[in-house]
C-alpha angles and dihedrals in degrees: 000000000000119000089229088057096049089050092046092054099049103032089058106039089049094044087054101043085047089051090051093047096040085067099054127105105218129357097038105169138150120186123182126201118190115177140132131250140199103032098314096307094108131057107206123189116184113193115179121177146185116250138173100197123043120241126275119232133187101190115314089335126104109224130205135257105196115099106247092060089164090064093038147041101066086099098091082039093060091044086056098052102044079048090061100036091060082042087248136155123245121181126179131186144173121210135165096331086326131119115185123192124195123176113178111188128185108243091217128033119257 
């Protein structure tokens, strides 16, 4: 996998699940977990956030809630597609004040 992609990944799941946090009252948390499965072959990356709104969506697509939404919101759409382009996973969810996040890439391609 691409550094760039690595860095795209992370630097924008974890931007968007501080920002979430960051608007919360009470309870703001963040927690990250990077490891490897099966042997070595998957790179896994579990992001889970505190959050007082749930998510918009528009389809299938997640949409922005900052106020600007013509300059935001292709984040998510870049993780997807560097998801797909490595033939990856990505499932997000939203439950009781709570986004997780999980990205499973193959280390090598296949």
């Amino acid at each position: 996998m691409d550094d760039i992609d690595k860095i795209g990944i992370l630097g924008n799941l974890l931007d968007n699940a501080m920002e979430a946090a960051g608007k919360c009252r009470d309870n703001k948390s963040v927690a990250l977990d990077i490891y490897t499965s099966n042997n070595n072959h998957f790179i896994v990356l579990n992001i889970q956030n505190t959050s007082e709104t749930a998510p918009l969506k528009k389809g299938t697509r997640f949409l922005s809630t900052k106020k600007n939404q013509e300059n935001h919101g292709i984040g998510l759409e870049y993780v997807k597609n560097v998801v797909a382009k490595y033939q990856g996973f990505l499932n997000i969810k939203y439950e009781d004040g709570v986004y997780y996040v999980r990205v499973i890439i193959p280390k090598y391609k296949r």
